[in-house]
Short mmCIF file of C-alpha atoms in Angstrom, two decimals:
data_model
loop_
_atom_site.label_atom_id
_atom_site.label_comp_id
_atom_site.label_asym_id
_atom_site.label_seq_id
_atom_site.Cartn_x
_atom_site.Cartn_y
_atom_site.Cartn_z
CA UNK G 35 86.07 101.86 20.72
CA UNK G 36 88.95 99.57 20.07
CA UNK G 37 89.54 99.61 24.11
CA UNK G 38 86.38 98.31 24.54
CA UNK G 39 86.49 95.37 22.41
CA UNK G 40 89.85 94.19 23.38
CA UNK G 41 88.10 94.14 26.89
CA UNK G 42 84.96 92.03 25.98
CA UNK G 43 87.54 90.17 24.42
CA UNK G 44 89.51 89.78 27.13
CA UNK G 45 86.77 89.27 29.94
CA UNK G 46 85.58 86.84 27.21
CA UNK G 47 88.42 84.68 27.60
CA UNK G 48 89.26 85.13 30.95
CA UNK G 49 85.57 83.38 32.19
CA UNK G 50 84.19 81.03 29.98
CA UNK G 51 83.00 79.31 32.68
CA UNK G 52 80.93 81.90 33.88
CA UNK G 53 79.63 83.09 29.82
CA UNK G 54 78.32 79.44 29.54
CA UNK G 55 76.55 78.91 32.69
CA UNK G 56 74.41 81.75 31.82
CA UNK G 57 74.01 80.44 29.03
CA UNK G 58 71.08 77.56 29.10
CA UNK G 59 67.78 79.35 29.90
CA UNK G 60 65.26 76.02 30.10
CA UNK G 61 65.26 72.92 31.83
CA UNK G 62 67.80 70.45 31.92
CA UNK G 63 65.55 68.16 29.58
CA UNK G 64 64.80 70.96 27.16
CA UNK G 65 67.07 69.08 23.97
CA UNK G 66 64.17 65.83 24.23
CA UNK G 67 61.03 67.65 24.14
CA UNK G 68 58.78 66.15 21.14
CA UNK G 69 57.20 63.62 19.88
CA UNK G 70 59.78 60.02 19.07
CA UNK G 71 58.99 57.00 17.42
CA UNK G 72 59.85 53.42 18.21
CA UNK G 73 60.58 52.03 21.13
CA UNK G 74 58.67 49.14 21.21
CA UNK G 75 59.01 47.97 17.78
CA UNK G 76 62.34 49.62 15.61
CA UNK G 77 61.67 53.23 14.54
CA UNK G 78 59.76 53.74 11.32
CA UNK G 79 59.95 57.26 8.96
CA UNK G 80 60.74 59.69 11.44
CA UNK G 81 60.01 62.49 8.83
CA UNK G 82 56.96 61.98 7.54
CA UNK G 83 53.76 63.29 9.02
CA UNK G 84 52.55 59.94 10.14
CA UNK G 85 54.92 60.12 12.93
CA UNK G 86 53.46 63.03 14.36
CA UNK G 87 49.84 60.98 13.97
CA UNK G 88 50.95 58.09 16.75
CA UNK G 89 54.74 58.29 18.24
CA UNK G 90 55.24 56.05 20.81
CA UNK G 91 56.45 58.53 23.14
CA UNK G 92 55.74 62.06 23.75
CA UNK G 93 58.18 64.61 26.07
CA UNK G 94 56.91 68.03 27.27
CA UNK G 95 58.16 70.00 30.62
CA UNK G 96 56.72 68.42 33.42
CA UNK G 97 54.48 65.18 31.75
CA UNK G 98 55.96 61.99 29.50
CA UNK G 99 53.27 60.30 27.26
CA UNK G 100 53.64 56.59 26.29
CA UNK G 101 52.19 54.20 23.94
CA UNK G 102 50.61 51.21 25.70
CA UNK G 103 49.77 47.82 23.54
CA UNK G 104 46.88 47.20 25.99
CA UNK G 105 45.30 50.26 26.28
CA UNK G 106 44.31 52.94 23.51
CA UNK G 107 44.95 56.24 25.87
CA UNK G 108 48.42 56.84 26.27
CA UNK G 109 49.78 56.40 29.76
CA UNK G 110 50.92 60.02 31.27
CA UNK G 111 53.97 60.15 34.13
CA UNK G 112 54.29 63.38 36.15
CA UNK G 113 58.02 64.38 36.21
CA UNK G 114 59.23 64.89 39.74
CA UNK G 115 63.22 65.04 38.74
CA UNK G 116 65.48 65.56 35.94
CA UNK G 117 68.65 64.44 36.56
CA UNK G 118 71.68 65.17 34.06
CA UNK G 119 74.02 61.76 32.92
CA UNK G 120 77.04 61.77 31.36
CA UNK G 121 75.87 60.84 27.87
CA UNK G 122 71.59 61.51 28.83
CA UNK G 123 68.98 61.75 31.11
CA UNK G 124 67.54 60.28 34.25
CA UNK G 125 63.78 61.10 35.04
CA UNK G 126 61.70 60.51 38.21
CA UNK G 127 58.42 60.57 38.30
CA UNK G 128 55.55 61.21 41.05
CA UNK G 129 54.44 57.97 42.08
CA UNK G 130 51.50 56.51 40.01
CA UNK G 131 47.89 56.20 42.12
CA UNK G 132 45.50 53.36 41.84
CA UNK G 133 42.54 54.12 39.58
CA UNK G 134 39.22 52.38 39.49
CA UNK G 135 39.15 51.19 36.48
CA UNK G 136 39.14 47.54 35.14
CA UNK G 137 42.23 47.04 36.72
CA UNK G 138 40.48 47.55 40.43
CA UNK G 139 42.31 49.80 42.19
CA UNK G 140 45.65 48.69 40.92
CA UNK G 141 48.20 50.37 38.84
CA UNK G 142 48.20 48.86 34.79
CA UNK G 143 51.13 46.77 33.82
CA UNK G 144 52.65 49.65 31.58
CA UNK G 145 52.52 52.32 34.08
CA UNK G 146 56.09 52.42 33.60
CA UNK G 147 58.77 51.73 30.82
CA UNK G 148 59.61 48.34 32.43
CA UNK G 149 62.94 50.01 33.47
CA UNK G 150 65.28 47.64 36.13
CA UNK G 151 62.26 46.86 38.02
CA UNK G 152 60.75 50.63 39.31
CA UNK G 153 58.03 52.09 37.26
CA UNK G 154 59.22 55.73 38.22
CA UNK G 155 62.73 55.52 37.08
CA UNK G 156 63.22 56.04 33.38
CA UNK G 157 66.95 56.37 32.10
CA UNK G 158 67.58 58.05 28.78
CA UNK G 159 70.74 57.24 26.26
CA UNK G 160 71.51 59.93 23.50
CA UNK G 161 72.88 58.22 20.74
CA UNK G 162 72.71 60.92 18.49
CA UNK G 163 70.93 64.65 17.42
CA UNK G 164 67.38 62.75 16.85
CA UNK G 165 67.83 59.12 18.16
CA UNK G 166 67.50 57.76 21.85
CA UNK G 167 67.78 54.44 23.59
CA UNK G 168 65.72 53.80 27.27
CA UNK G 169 68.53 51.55 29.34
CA UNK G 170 67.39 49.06 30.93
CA UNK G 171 63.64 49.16 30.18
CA UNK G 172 62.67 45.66 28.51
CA UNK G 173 59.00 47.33 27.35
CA UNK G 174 61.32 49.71 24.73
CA UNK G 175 64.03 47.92 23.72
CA UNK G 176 64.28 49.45 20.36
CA UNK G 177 65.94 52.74 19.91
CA UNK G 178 63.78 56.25 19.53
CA UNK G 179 64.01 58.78 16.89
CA UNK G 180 62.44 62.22 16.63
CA UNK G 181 60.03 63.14 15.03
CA UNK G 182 60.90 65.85 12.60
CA UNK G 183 59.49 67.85 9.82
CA UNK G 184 60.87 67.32 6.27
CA UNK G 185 62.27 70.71 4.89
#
């Protein structure tokens, strides 16, 4: 018995490498998925359950849901990519389509998070466990913060 733990021990130490790449089971955005509040204006009580009534932006696995000031629906973005930074994310999304709608054929204003100019380019700063910053986007340029559950 003692043989075998002083080999998992030693196979242990000998490939770390390999122990965590096995490791992460979900997508490379898995740590953002939730709803976050501010943004646009600076975060308010992340932990009361308010937040969880209108955050400004909502992650899930393949869609990312944001508040719009002209529009009461919020504005959905396909995710094409997820891209790994050094300290965050970078997303790309499906290009948006036209709709018919009182815009005419023509994509809203918002369709994007007013990030350097392309509306399918969204780059994501983790400041800390529950807080986020968008770089670069002049529509959020308030940080984000989770929102979580008092307990």
């Amino acid at each position: 018995m003692r043989r075998r733990a002083l080999l998992v021990t030693m196979a242990t130490l000998a490939c770390p490498a390999v122990l965590r790449a096995q490791g992460r089971q979900g997508p490379p955005h898995e740590w953002v998925f939730g709803a976050w509040t501010g943004g646009l204006f600076p975060p308010n009580d992340a932990d009361t359950p308010a937040c969880f009534g209108s955050p400004t932006v909502v992650f899930t696995k393949d869609i990312v849901m944001r508040a719009s000031l002209l529009d009461t629906p919020y504005r959905q973005r396909v995710i094409e990519t997820v891209a790994l930074q050094p300290n965050g994310l970078e997303f790309r999304f499906l290009p948006a389509a036209p709709t018919g709608s009182a815009f005419a054929g023509r994509l809203p204003p918002d369709i994007g998070f007013g990030c350097g100019g392309n509306p399918d380019v969204l780059r994501i700063e983790r400041r800390g466990p529950d807080e986020i910053v968008f770089t670069d986007c002049s529509d959020f340029p308030a940080t984000l913060r989770r929102c979580t559950r008092r307990g």
